[in-house]
Coordinates of C-alpha atoms in Angstrom, one line a residue:
Chain S
M81 CA 54.9 63.5 121.5
P82 CA 53.5 60.3 120.1
S83 CA 50.1 59.2 121.2
D84 CA 49.3 55.4 121.5
Q85 CA 46.0 55.8 121.1
P86 CA 44.3 54.7 118.5
P87 CA 41.8 57.4 116.5
D88 CA 38.1 56.7 117.3
S89 CA 37.6 55.6 113.8
A90 CA 41.1 52.9 114.0
V91 CA 39.5 49.4 113.0
R92 CA 40.5 47.5 116.9
P93 CA 40.4 43.6 117.5
G94 CA 37.2 42.0 117.9
D95 CA 35.3 44.5 115.8
P96 CA 33.2 42.6 113.4
V97 CA 35.0 43.9 110.4
A98 CA 38.5 43.7 111.8
R99 CA 38.1 40.1 111.8
S100 CA 37.9 39.7 108.3
V101 CA 40.3 42.5 107.7
E102 CA 43.7 41.0 106.4
R103 CA 45.3 44.6 106.5
L104 CA 45.9 47.5 108.7
I105 CA 48.6 50.5 107.4
R106 CA 47.3 53.1 109.8
V107 CA 48.8 56.9 110.7
G108 CA 48.1 58.0 113.8
A109 CA 48.9 61.4 115.0
L110 CA 49.9 63.2 118.1
A111 CA 52.4 66.6 118.7
R112 CA 50.6 69.1 120.4
V113 CA 47.4 68.9 118.8
E114 CA 46.1 64.9 120.7
G115 CA 44.7 62.3 118.9
E116 CA 43.6 64.7 116.3
G117 CA 44.4 63.5 112.9
G118 CA 45.9 60.6 111.2
L119 CA 45.2 58.2 107.9
T120 CA 44.2 54.8 108.3
I121 CA 44.4 52.3 105.2
R122 CA 42.2 49.4 105.0
L123 CA 42.7 46.8 102.7
R124 CA 40.8 43.4 102.9
D125 CA 41.7 40.6 100.9
G126 CA 44.6 42.5 99.3
V127 CA 42.7 44.8 97.9
V128 CA 42.1 48.8 99.6
D129 CA 38.5 48.2 101.6
D130 CA 39.0 52.3 102.6
V131 CA 41.3 55.1 103.3
Q132 CA 40.7 57.8 105.7
L133 CA 42.8 61.1 106.4
R134 CA 41.5 62.5 109.8
I135 CA 42.9 66.2 109.6
F136 CA 41.3 68.4 112.4
E137 CA 41.4 71.9 111.3
P138 CA 41.7 75.4 113.0
P139 CA 39.4 77.1 110.8
R140 CA 36.6 75.4 111.5
F141 CA 37.2 77.6 114.6
F142 CA 38.6 80.6 113.7
E143 CA 35.2 81.1 111.2
A144 CA 33.2 80.7 114.2
F145 CA 36.3 83.0 116.3
L146 CA 35.9 85.4 113.5
R147 CA 32.1 86.2 114.0
S148 CA 30.9 89.5 115.5
R149 CA 34.6 90.4 115.3
S150 CA 35.9 93.6 113.6
I151 CA 36.8 93.1 110.0
D152 CA 39.9 95.1 111.1
E153 CA 41.3 92.3 112.9
V154 CA 40.9 89.5 110.6
P155 CA 44.3 89.2 108.7
D156 CA 46.2 89.1 112.2
I157 CA 43.7 87.0 113.7
T158 CA 43.8 83.8 110.8
A159 CA 47.8 84.3 110.0
R160 CA 47.4 82.5 113.6
I161 CA 46.3 79.7 112.1
C162 CA 49.1 78.7 110.7
G163 CA 52.7 78.8 111.8
I164 CA 54.4 78.1 108.2
C165 CA 51.9 80.1 105.8
P166 CA 50.7 82.8 108.3
V167 CA 51.6 84.8 105.1
A168 CA 48.5 83.4 103.0
Y169 CA 46.2 83.9 105.3
Q170 CA 46.7 87.8 106.1
M171 CA 46.2 87.5 102.3
S172 CA 43.7 85.9 101.3
A173 CA 41.7 88.2 104.2
C174 CA 43.0 91.1 103.0
H175 CA 41.6 90.9 99.8
A176 CA 38.5 89.2 100.1
L177 CA 37.4 92.6 102.8
E178 CA 38.6 94.4 100.5
S179 CA 36.9 93.5 98.1
L180 CA 34.1 93.5 100.2
L181 CA 34.5 97.0 101.2
D182 CA 35.5 98.1 97.6
L183 CA 38.3 99.2 98.3
R184 CA 41.2 99.5 95.9
V185 CA 45.2 99.3 96.6
P186 CA 47.6 101.0 94.6
A187 CA 50.0 99.9 92.4
S188 CA 53.2 99.9 94.4
L189 CA 51.0 98.6 97.7
R190 CA 49.7 95.5 95.7
A191 CA 54.2 95.2 94.9
L192 CA 54.9 94.9 98.1
R193 CA 52.2 91.7 99.1
R194 CA 53.6 90.4 95.9
L195 CA 57.3 90.5 97.7
L196 CA 56.2 89.2 100.7
Y197 CA 54.7 86.6 99.2
C198 CA 57.3 85.7 97.5
G199 CA 59.3 85.8 101.1
E200 CA 56.9 82.9 102.4
W201 CA 57.5 80.6 99.5
I202 CA 61.3 80.5 99.5
E203 CA 60.9 79.5 103.5
S204 CA 58.1 77.1 102.7
H205 CA 59.2 75.7 100.2
V206 CA 62.5 75.4 101.4
L207 CA 61.2 73.8 104.2
H208 CA 59.8 71.1 102.8
V209 CA 62.4 70.3 99.5
V210 CA 65.1 69.9 101.7
F211 CA 63.5 68.8 105.6
L212 CA 60.2 66.9 104.8
H213 CA 60.5 65.1 101.1
A214 CA 64.4 65.0 100.0
P215 CA 65.5 62.4 102.5
D216 CA 62.1 60.4 101.1
F217 CA 63.3 60.2 97.9
L218 CA 67.6 59.2 99.4
G219 CA 65.9 55.9 101.4
F220 CA 65.7 58.3 104.7
E221 CA 63.8 58.4 106.9
S222 CA 64.8 62.0 108.2
A223 CA 67.3 65.6 107.4
I224 CA 68.7 64.0 110.7
A225 CA 70.4 60.9 108.5
M226 CA 70.5 62.4 105.1
A227 CA 72.6 65.3 106.4
Q228 CA 75.0 62.9 108.4
S229 CA 75.2 60.5 105.5
R230 CA 77.7 62.4 103.0
P231 CA 78.9 65.4 103.7
E232 CA 78.0 67.2 100.8
Y233 CA 74.2 66.2 101.5
A234 CA 75.2 68.5 105.1
K235 CA 76.2 71.0 102.7
L236 CA 72.7 71.0 100.5
V237 CA 70.8 71.2 104.4
R238 CA 73.5 74.1 105.6
E239 CA 73.0 76.2 102.0
S240 CA 69.1 75.7 102.5
L241 CA 69.4 77.4 106.0
K242 CA 71.2 80.2 104.1
L243 CA 68.7 80.1 101.3
K244 CA 65.8 80.1 104.0
K245 CA 66.9 82.8 105.5
A246 CA 66.2 84.9 102.3
G247 CA 62.8 84.2 102.5
N248 CA 62.7 84.3 106.2
A249 CA 64.4 88.1 105.2
I250 CA 62.1 89.8 103.4
V251 CA 58.6 88.7 105.2
D252 CA 60.9 90.2 108.8
L253 CA 61.0 93.2 106.2
I254 CA 57.8 93.4 104.8
G255 CA 55.8 91.6 107.7
G256 CA 56.8 93.2 110.6
R257 CA 59.3 90.1 112.0
A258 CA 60.1 86.9 110.1
I259 CA 56.9 84.1 112.0
H260 CA 53.7 86.1 112.3
P261 CA 53.9 89.0 111.1
I262 CA 52.6 92.1 112.4
N263 CA 52.6 94.8 110.0
V264 CA 49.7 93.0 107.3
R265 CA 46.5 94.8 107.6
L266 CA 43.2 95.8 105.4
G267 CA 43.6 98.6 102.6
G268 CA 48.2 97.7 103.1
F269 CA 50.6 98.4 105.7
Y270 CA 50.8 99.0 109.0
K271 CA 54.6 100.8 107.8
S272 CA 55.4 100.3 104.6
P273 CA 59.5 100.7 104.1
T274 CA 61.8 103.3 103.1
V275 CA 64.0 102.3 100.1
A276 CA 67.3 102.5 102.6
E277 CA 65.9 99.2 104.3
M278 CA 64.4 97.5 101.2
S279 CA 68.4 98.1 99.8
S280 CA 69.4 95.0 102.6
L281 CA 67.5 92.0 100.3
P282 CA 69.0 92.4 96.9
A283 CA 72.5 90.9 98.3
R284 CA 71.0 87.9 100.2
L285 CA 68.5 87.4 96.4
R286 CA 71.2 87.4 94.9
E287 CA 73.6 85.6 97.0
V288 CA 71.7 82.3 96.9
H289 CA 70.5 82.5 93.5
D290 CA 72.4 80.4 92.8
I291 CA 71.9 77.9 96.0
A292 CA 68.0 78.2 94.1
R293 CA 69.1 77.2 90.6
N294 CA 71.1 73.8 91.8
L295 CA 68.3 73.2 94.4
V296 CA 66.4 72.5 91.1
R297 CA 68.9 70.1 89.4
W298 CA 69.4 68.2 92.6
T299 CA 65.8 67.2 92.4
A300 CA 65.5 66.7 88.7
A301 CA 67.8 64.5 89.8
L302 CA 66.1 62.1 91.8
A303 CA 63.9 59.1 91.4
F304 CA 60.4 59.3 90.8
P305 CA 58.1 56.5 91.6
P306 CA 56.0 55.9 88.1
F307 CA 52.6 57.1 89.8
E308 CA 50.7 59.1 87.3
Y309 CA 47.0 60.2 87.9
D310 CA 45.4 62.3 84.9
Y311 CA 43.9 64.8 87.5
E312 CA 41.9 68.2 87.9
F313 CA 44.5 70.1 88.6
V314 CA 43.3 73.4 89.6
A315 CA 45.1 77.1 90.3
L316 CA 44.3 80.1 89.9
R317 CA 45.9 82.6 86.6
H318 CA 46.5 85.9 86.2
D319 CA 47.2 87.7 82.5
S320 CA 50.7 88.2 83.3
E321 CA 52.1 87.3 86.0
Y322 CA 52.7 84.1 88.0
P323 CA 50.1 83.8 90.1
M324 CA 50.1 84.4 93.7
N325 CA 47.9 87.2 95.0
E326 CA 45.5 87.9 92.1
G327 CA 43.8 85.7 88.5
R328 CA 40.6 83.2 87.2
L329 CA 40.0 79.9 89.0
V330 CA 41.6 77.9 86.3
S331 CA 41.6 73.8 85.7
N332 CA 42.5 71.1 82.8
R333 CA 39.3 70.9 82.4
G334 CA 38.1 73.5 81.2
L335 CA 37.7 75.4 85.0
N336 CA 37.4 79.1 84.4
I337 CA 36.1 81.6 86.7
A338 CA 35.8 84.5 89.4
M339 CA 37.4 83.4 92.9
A340 CA 33.9 84.7 94.0
E341 CA 32.5 82.0 91.6
F342 CA 34.4 79.4 94.5
P343 CA 31.1 78.3 96.1
L344 CA 29.3 77.2 92.7
H345 CA 31.8 75.3 91.7
F346 CA 33.5 74.2 94.4
E347 CA 31.3 72.1 97.4
E348 CA 32.8 71.9 101.5
Y349 CA 31.4 67.9 102.6
Q350 CA 31.7 66.3 106.1
V351 CA 33.3 62.8 107.0
P352 CA 32.3 60.6 109.6
Y353 CA 36.2 60.3 111.1
S354 CA 37.5 64.1 110.2
N355 CA 36.4 67.0 111.9
A356 CA 38.1 69.0 109.1
L357 CA 35.9 69.7 106.5
Q358 CA 36.7 67.7 103.1
C359 CA 36.1 69.9 99.5
R360 CA 35.3 68.3 96.0
R361 CA 34.4 69.8 92.9
R362 CA 30.6 70.5 92.5
Q363 CA 29.9 66.9 89.9
A364 CA 32.9 65.3 89.6
G365 CA 34.8 65.0 93.0
A366 CA 38.6 65.2 94.5
Y367 CA 41.0 68.3 92.3
F368 CA 44.8 68.8 93.1
V369 CA 45.6 71.6 94.3
G370 CA 49.8 73.1 94.9
P371 CA 52.8 74.3 93.6
L372 CA 52.8 71.2 90.8
A373 CA 49.0 72.8 90.0
R374 CA 50.1 75.7 89.0
W375 CA 52.8 74.9 87.2
N376 CA 51.0 73.1 85.0
L377 CA 48.9 75.6 84.3
N378 CA 50.8 78.6 84.9
A379 CA 54.6 77.3 83.7
D380 CA 54.0 80.3 80.5
R381 CA 54.1 82.7 82.8
A382 CA 57.1 82.2 84.9
T383 CA 61.0 84.3 84.0
P384 CA 62.7 83.1 81.2
E385 CA 65.2 82.1 82.9
V386 CA 63.1 80.0 84.9
Q387 CA 61.3 78.4 81.8
E388 CA 64.7 77.2 80.8
L389 CA 65.4 75.6 84.0
A390 CA 62.7 74.0 84.1
R391 CA 63.8 73.0 80.0
Q392 CA 66.6 71.3 81.7
T393 CA 65.6 69.0 84.3
G394 CA 64.4 67.3 81.1
I395 CA 60.8 66.4 82.8
S396 CA 58.7 66.6 80.4
F397 CA 55.1 69.8 81.8
P398 CA 52.2 69.7 82.0
C399 CA 53.6 66.7 84.3
K400 CA 51.4 63.6 86.1
N401 CA 53.7 62.4 88.6
P402 CA 52.4 64.0 92.1
Y403 CA 56.4 63.3 93.5
V404 CA 57.7 65.6 90.8
S405 CA 56.2 68.7 93.3
I406 CA 59.6 68.3 95.6
V407 CA 60.8 70.1 91.5
V408 CA 58.7 72.3 90.7
R409 CA 58.6 74.1 94.6
S410 CA 62.4 74.2 93.9
L411 CA 61.7 76.0 90.3
E412 CA 58.8 78.3 92.5
T413 CA 61.8 79.0 94.5
V414 CA 63.8 80.3 91.6
Y415 CA 61.0 81.8 90.6
A416 CA 60.4 83.7 94.0
I417 CA 63.1 84.8 94.2
E418 CA 64.2 86.6 90.8
E419 CA 60.8 87.9 91.3
A420 CA 61.3 90.0 95.1
L421 CA 64.5 91.1 93.2
R422 CA 62.0 92.9 90.3
V423 CA 59.9 94.3 93.1
I424 CA 62.5 95.6 94.9
A425 CA 64.4 97.1 92.0
E426 CA 61.2 99.0 91.0
Y427 CA 60.0 99.4 94.6
E428 CA 58.3 102.8 94.9
P429 CA 57.8 103.8 98.6
P430 CA 54.1 104.4 98.5
P431 CA 52.5 107.6 99.2
A432 CA 51.1 106.4 101.8
P433 CA 51.5 103.2 103.9
F434 CA 47.4 102.1 103.8
V435 CA 44.3 103.2 102.1
A436 CA 42.3 104.1 104.5
Y437 CA 38.5 103.0 103.9
E438 CA 34.8 103.2 105.7
A439 CA 32.9 99.7 107.0
R440 CA 30.3 98.8 105.0
A441 CA 28.1 95.9 104.7
G442 CA 28.4 93.6 102.7
A443 CA 30.0 90.0 101.3
G444 CA 33.5 89.9 99.7
A445 CA 35.5 86.9 98.5
W446 CA 38.9 85.9 97.1
I447 CA 41.3 83.4 96.9
T448 CA 45.1 83.5 96.6
E449 CA 48.3 80.9 96.0
A450 CA 49.2 79.8 99.4
P451 CA 52.4 77.3 99.6
R452 CA 50.3 74.4 99.6
G453 CA 47.5 75.5 96.7
I454 CA 45.0 77.7 97.1
L455 CA 43.7 79.2 99.6
F456 CA 40.3 81.0 99.7
H457 CA 37.9 83.4 102.1
R458 CA 34.9 84.7 101.9
Y459 CA 33.0 87.2 104.8
E460 CA 30.1 89.1 105.5
A461 CA 29.8 91.9 107.6
D462 CA 27.4 94.5 108.7
A463 CA 27.0 98.6 108.3
D464 CA 29.6 98.8 111.5
G465 CA 32.2 96.4 111.1
R466 CA 31.2 93.4 112.7
V467 CA 32.0 90.7 110.4
T468 CA 28.5 87.9 110.5
S469 CA 30.2 85.0 108.7
A470 CA 33.1 83.1 107.5
T471 CA 34.5 80.7 105.2
I472 CA 37.9 79.6 104.9
I473 CA 39.3 77.1 103.1
P474 CA 42.6 76.3 102.7
P475 CA 44.6 73.9 100.4
T476 CA 44.8 71.3 102.8
S477 CA 41.3 70.0 102.7
Q478 CA 41.1 70.6 99.3
N479 CA 43.8 68.3 98.7
Q480 CA 42.7 65.9 101.4
R481 CA 39.9 63.5 98.6
Q482 CA 42.4 63.8 96.1
I483 CA 45.5 62.2 98.5
E484 CA 42.7 59.7 99.3
E485 CA 42.1 58.5 96.6
D486 CA 46.1 59.0 95.4
L487 CA 46.2 56.2 98.2
I488 CA 43.8 54.0 97.2
R489 CA 45.2 53.4 93.7
F490 CA 48.9 53.2 96.0
A491 CA 48.1 50.9 98.6
P492 CA 47.7 48.1 96.6
T493 CA 51.9 48.7 95.2
V494 CA 53.3 48.0 98.9
L495 CA 51.8 45.3 99.9
A496 CA 54.4 42.4 98.7
L497 CA 57.0 45.1 100.9
P498 CA 57.9 44.5 104.6
E499 CA 55.2 46.5 106.9
E500 CA 57.9 49.6 107.7
Q501 CA 58.8 49.8 104.3
A502 CA 55.4 49.8 103.2
R503 CA 54.2 52.5 106.0
W504 CA 57.1 54.6 104.8
R505 CA 55.5 54.9 101.3
C506 CA 52.4 55.7 101.9
E507 CA 53.7 58.7 104.1
Q508 CA 54.8 59.8 101.3
V509 CA 52.8 59.6 99.1
V510 CA 50.9 61.3 101.2
R511 CA 53.8 64.1 102.3
N512 CA 53.4 65.1 97.8
Y513 CA 51.4 67.7 98.7
D514 CA 53.0 68.8 102.0
P515 CA 50.1 68.6 104.1
C516 CA 49.4 71.4 106.7
I517 CA 47.6 68.9 109.0
S518 CA 47.7 71.5 111.4
C519 CA 49.0 74.8 112.5
A520 CA 49.9 73.3 115.4
T521 CA 50.7 69.8 115.3
H522 CA 54.2 68.9 113.9
S523 CA 54.4 65.1 113.2
L524 CA 53.1 61.5 112.5
K525 CA 53.8 58.0 114.4
L526 CA 53.2 55.0 112.1
S527 CA 52.1 52.1 113.2
V528 CA 50.8 49.1 111.0
V529 CA 48.5 47.1 113.1
R530 CA 48.0 43.0 111.8
E531 CA 45.1 41.4 112.3
Chain Z
M243 CA 62.8 93.1 115.3
M244 CA 62.2 91.0 118.5
S245 CA 65.1 90.9 120.4
T246 CA 66.4 93.5 123.1
E247 CA 69.1 95.2 124.0
V248 CA 71.5 94.0 120.1
P249 CA 69.7 94.5 116.7
A250 CA 67.6 91.0 115.7
K251 CA 69.4 89.7 112.3
H252 CA 70.3 86.0 112.4
D253 CA 72.9 86.7 110.0
R254 CA 75.4 88.2 112.8
P255 CA 76.2 86.0 114.9
S256 CA 76.4 87.0 119.2
V257 CA 78.5 85.6 121.9
L258 CA 75.6 86.7 123.9
P259 CA 72.9 84.3 125.2
L260 CA 71.0 83.1 122.9
V261 CA 66.9 82.7 124.4
L262 CA 64.9 81.0 122.1
G263 CA 60.7 79.6 123.2
I264 CA 59.4 78.0 120.8
G265 CA 55.1 77.8 121.0
S266 CA 52.2 78.8 118.8
P267 CA 49.3 81.6 120.2
H268 CA 47.1 78.4 121.2
G269 CA 46.6 78.1 124.9
D270 CA 49.6 76.5 127.1
D271 CA 51.3 76.3 123.7
R272 CA 52.2 79.9 124.4
I273 CA 54.0 80.2 127.2
G274 CA 57.7 79.8 126.0
W275 CA 57.1 82.9 124.0
L276 CA 55.4 84.7 127.2
A277 CA 58.7 83.5 129.4
V278 CA 60.7 84.9 126.3
E279 CA 58.6 88.3 126.5
K280 CA 59.3 88.1 130.5
I281 CA 63.8 87.5 130.2
R282 CA 63.8 90.6 127.9
R283 CA 62.0 93.0 130.4
R284 CA 64.1 91.4 133.2
S285 CA 67.2 89.6 131.9
P286 CA 70.3 91.1 134.5
V287 CA 72.7 90.2 131.6
P288 CA 72.2 91.2 127.7
V289 CA 70.7 88.6 126.2
V290 CA 68.9 87.7 121.9
A291 CA 66.1 86.6 122.8
H292 CA 63.5 85.8 120.0
T293 CA 60.2 83.2 119.6
V294 CA 60.2 81.0 117.5
S295 CA 57.0 78.2 116.5
G296 CA 59.1 75.2 116.1
G297 CA 62.7 73.6 115.2
I298 CA 63.2 74.7 111.8
E299 CA 63.4 78.5 113.1
L300 CA 65.4 77.1 116.6
L301 CA 67.9 75.3 114.0
E302 CA 68.4 79.4 112.0
H303 CA 69.4 80.9 115.3
L304 CA 71.6 78.3 116.5
S305 CA 74.2 79.0 114.5
D306 CA 74.1 82.7 116.1
C307 CA 75.8 81.8 119.1
E308 CA 77.3 80.3 122.0
A309 CA 74.6 78.8 124.6
A310 CA 71.4 79.4 123.9
F311 CA 68.8 79.0 126.5
V312 CA 64.7 77.3 124.6
I313 CA 62.1 77.4 126.8
D314 CA 58.8 74.7 125.7
A315 CA 55.6 73.8 126.5
A316 CA 56.4 69.7 127.5
Y317 CA 53.2 67.3 126.2
P318 CA 50.1 67.2 128.9
A319 CA 51.2 63.7 130.6
G320 CA 49.1 64.8 133.7
T321 CA 50.6 66.9 135.5
P322 CA 50.3 69.7 133.5
G323 CA 52.7 72.2 135.3
A324 CA 55.6 70.9 136.1
M325 CA 59.0 72.0 135.2
Q326 CA 62.0 70.4 133.9
S327 CA 64.7 71.8 133.2
V328 CA 68.4 69.7 130.9
V329 CA 70.9 69.8 129.5
W330 CA 71.7 69.1 126.1
P331 CA 71.9 65.9 125.5
H332 CA 69.5 64.4 127.7
V333 CA 68.2 61.2 127.2
A334 CA 64.7 63.3 127.7
I335 CA 64.7 65.3 124.6
A336 CA 65.7 61.9 122.7
G337 CA 62.1 60.2 122.9
T338 CA 61.3 62.5 120.6
P339 CA 59.4 61.5 117.4
L340 CA 61.4 61.7 114.4
L341 CA 58.8 61.6 111.6
S342 CA 56.9 64.3 110.2
T343 CA 54.8 65.7 107.9
H344 CA 54.8 69.8 108.3
G345 CA 59.5 70.5 110.6
L346 CA 61.3 69.8 113.0
S347 CA 60.6 68.9 116.5
L348 CA 63.3 70.2 119.0
F349 CA 64.8 67.0 118.9
E350 CA 65.7 66.6 114.9
A351 CA 66.5 70.1 115.3
L352 CA 68.9 70.3 118.1
R353 CA 70.5 67.3 116.5
L354 CA 71.0 69.0 113.0
A355 CA 72.6 71.3 114.2
E356 CA 75.6 69.5 115.9
I357 CA 75.6 67.9 112.6
L358 CA 76.0 71.2 110.4
G359 CA 78.6 71.2 113.2
S360 CA 76.1 75.0 114.4
L361 CA 75.3 73.4 118.0
P362 CA 76.2 75.6 120.8
R363 CA 79.0 74.8 123.5
H364 CA 76.0 75.2 125.8
V365 CA 72.7 74.1 125.0
S366 CA 69.8 73.7 127.7
I367 CA 66.4 73.3 128.1
H368 CA 63.3 74.1 130.5
T369 CA 59.7 73.1 129.7
V370 CA 57.0 73.7 131.5
E371 CA 54.1 70.5 130.7
A372 CA 51.0 72.0 129.2
L373 CA 46.8 71.0 130.0
C374 CA 45.4 72.3 126.8
T375 CA 47.3 73.7 123.5
S376 CA 44.1 74.4 121.6
P377 CA 43.5 76.5 119.0
G378 CA 41.4 79.0 121.5
D379 CA 42.6 77.8 124.6
S380 CA 43.4 79.9 126.9
L381 CA 46.5 79.6 129.0
S382 CA 45.3 77.2 131.9
G383 CA 45.8 78.1 135.4
E384 CA 48.6 75.8 136.0
V385 CA 50.8 76.6 133.5
A386 CA 50.0 80.6 134.1
R387 CA 50.7 80.3 137.8
Q388 CA 54.6 78.8 136.7
L389 CA 54.6 81.5 134.4
E390 CA 57.3 83.6 136.5
P391 CA 59.3 80.2 138.2
L392 CA 60.0 80.1 135.2
V393 CA 61.3 83.0 134.5
D394 CA 63.5 83.0 137.4
A395 CA 64.6 79.1 137.0
V396 CA 65.7 80.6 132.8
L397 CA 67.3 83.7 134.6
R398 CA 69.5 81.7 136.6
D399 CA 70.4 79.3 134.5
I400 CA 71.6 82.4 132.0
V401 CA 73.5 84.0 135.5
A402 CA 75.2 81.0 135.6
V403 CA 76.7 80.1 132.3
C404 CA 77.7 83.4 132.0
R405 CA 79.5 83.2 135.1
D406 CA 80.6 80.1 133.8
E407 CA 82.0 81.1 130.9
Q408 CA 83.7 84.2 131.9
T409 CA 85.8 81.9 135.0
M410 CA 86.8 80.0 131.3
R411 CA 87.2 82.9 129.6
A412 CA 89.4 84.8 132.4
N413 CA 90.9 81.5 133.0
P414 CA 92.2 80.0 130.0
T415 CA 94.3 77.7 131.4
Q416 CA 91.1 76.0 133.3
G417 CA 88.9 76.5 130.0
S418 CA 88.5 72.3 128.8
K419 CA 88.0 71.8 132.1
A420 CA 85.2 74.7 132.5
S421 CA 83.7 73.8 129.5
G422 CA 83.7 70.5 130.8
T423 CA 81.4 71.8 134.7
L424 CA 79.6 73.8 132.3
R425 CA 77.7 70.8 130.8
S426 CA 77.8 68.4 133.8
S427 CA 77.3 70.9 136.2
F428 CA 73.3 71.7 134.8
V429 CA 71.0 67.9 135.3
L430 CA 67.8 67.0 135.5
R431 CA 65.5 69.3 138.4
S432 CA 62.1 68.5 138.4
S433 CA 59.3 70.8 140.6
G434 CA 56.4 71.9 140.5

């Protein structure tokens, strides 16, 4: 539900600053966590004076909540941070704590984790591509208006639901249920699927493979605004695989570090207008994480079929246009289907669903590739297996500064447009990043204030 | 895995009433999930019941049934614990915002289902106004006290709809009339 109250940091009539403000573009937040997120762009004399993206960030709460809890509880607790990507939180948590415990899982469990991530990528990407992002490109205010306008768009939505359900089926089987999966634990899973259970998946995946391939072609034919920038793209890179759970952290500007070195090269900092910490590269600044960064740095790790599909789009990769993220999410959806089929074909049930461990004192850090970019977890625990320190840096807070910088460059280009258009175009810039404003906040209300 | 009475595979159409609890683990936002758990145990008629976290999952399930009963926490508006039951379409739901960065609202999901031709013949929505929905919040006393009345209201609704369905099937010549009654017999009810 909308909140009509201006955010605390918004400029109000009568404020000394407000008198000189020419225009304020504000995206106020609402929904289930009231007034905690939003966007304000302040323009003075036709020039962007300030951009403030405010995000309510549940991880900050969860970091405190995790202290003194058993390390066994961490995967399930952190999974509650986000209803869209709980698997990502479980994967980063498990790997970070297993690093702390010096625990290695066998290849069969590693493959199951990869399969689970494939399911989440499909679910998350299809939701964003078709229901949240595509309407922007076609000039519709929502997926409803899009589906209503033409039978072919209604068909697209219907097929996309089928595609997303294939992702649900994977998360349901491996994760124990399609939302808020409960089957993940330190060292593996509570229960591993039988070959017979696994055999239900390939037919469903093959059935939607063409839908996903067509989605790539369809998104590639959309009109992309000519908005490019020389971003620093940051993603994992693995020796042989398209990155999900493993790899080194690399960038197109020469970064190449072990995951645990993340705090040495990146830093969180507080901004006065948001309770979320922003993140930047030390001595560098904003950087870009997510599907476009992953693809730009790892396209050669995708299957030959997906690489060929990318070539057929005619888009030149590496690509510096954030709007093209919609195509890359579609490409990654096809990849996730093909990778899932490979993992299932090679599946042999593990000897045990998890590897046992003994508590020990120490620290461990890990990064995995959530659907919307790298997700960093670091934990310290005592000899009794109690968490003494937790740090969680989600992809949205890592992209936050980059989104603001995009808007600083973009806002002047829409000044001549009517207010509704200007607001809508600015929100599209934010939407390129598929931001998870919060696990519990689902919508934004736009409002423009003229001073 | 989340259902009772029948297997919960998403692509299995069902004539059984579908109960969907929308929510999250945060504070009063979990009321829909808690109600679903109780309805699974107490429903006098077989139902398919799921907990979901948002509109998109709701939309996925809607195509699988003929009658749906949605339970959700309503946005805090000064009367925590206030219950409402409405039948779609209803003006109380139409005000939900359309713009979104990260999901579909209840209104969007139901409207989209309508456009796609996958909306069940009957959809009722039962809400309890929340007091607190932030991470770490526990269930407020105001909302906790309404859990049993909420479950009772939904169960009464399910039974009434099932009875109407049976009447319609037993007397198909009055099918259209019965169907009309089904929708119009549910009016806004407020309590608490």
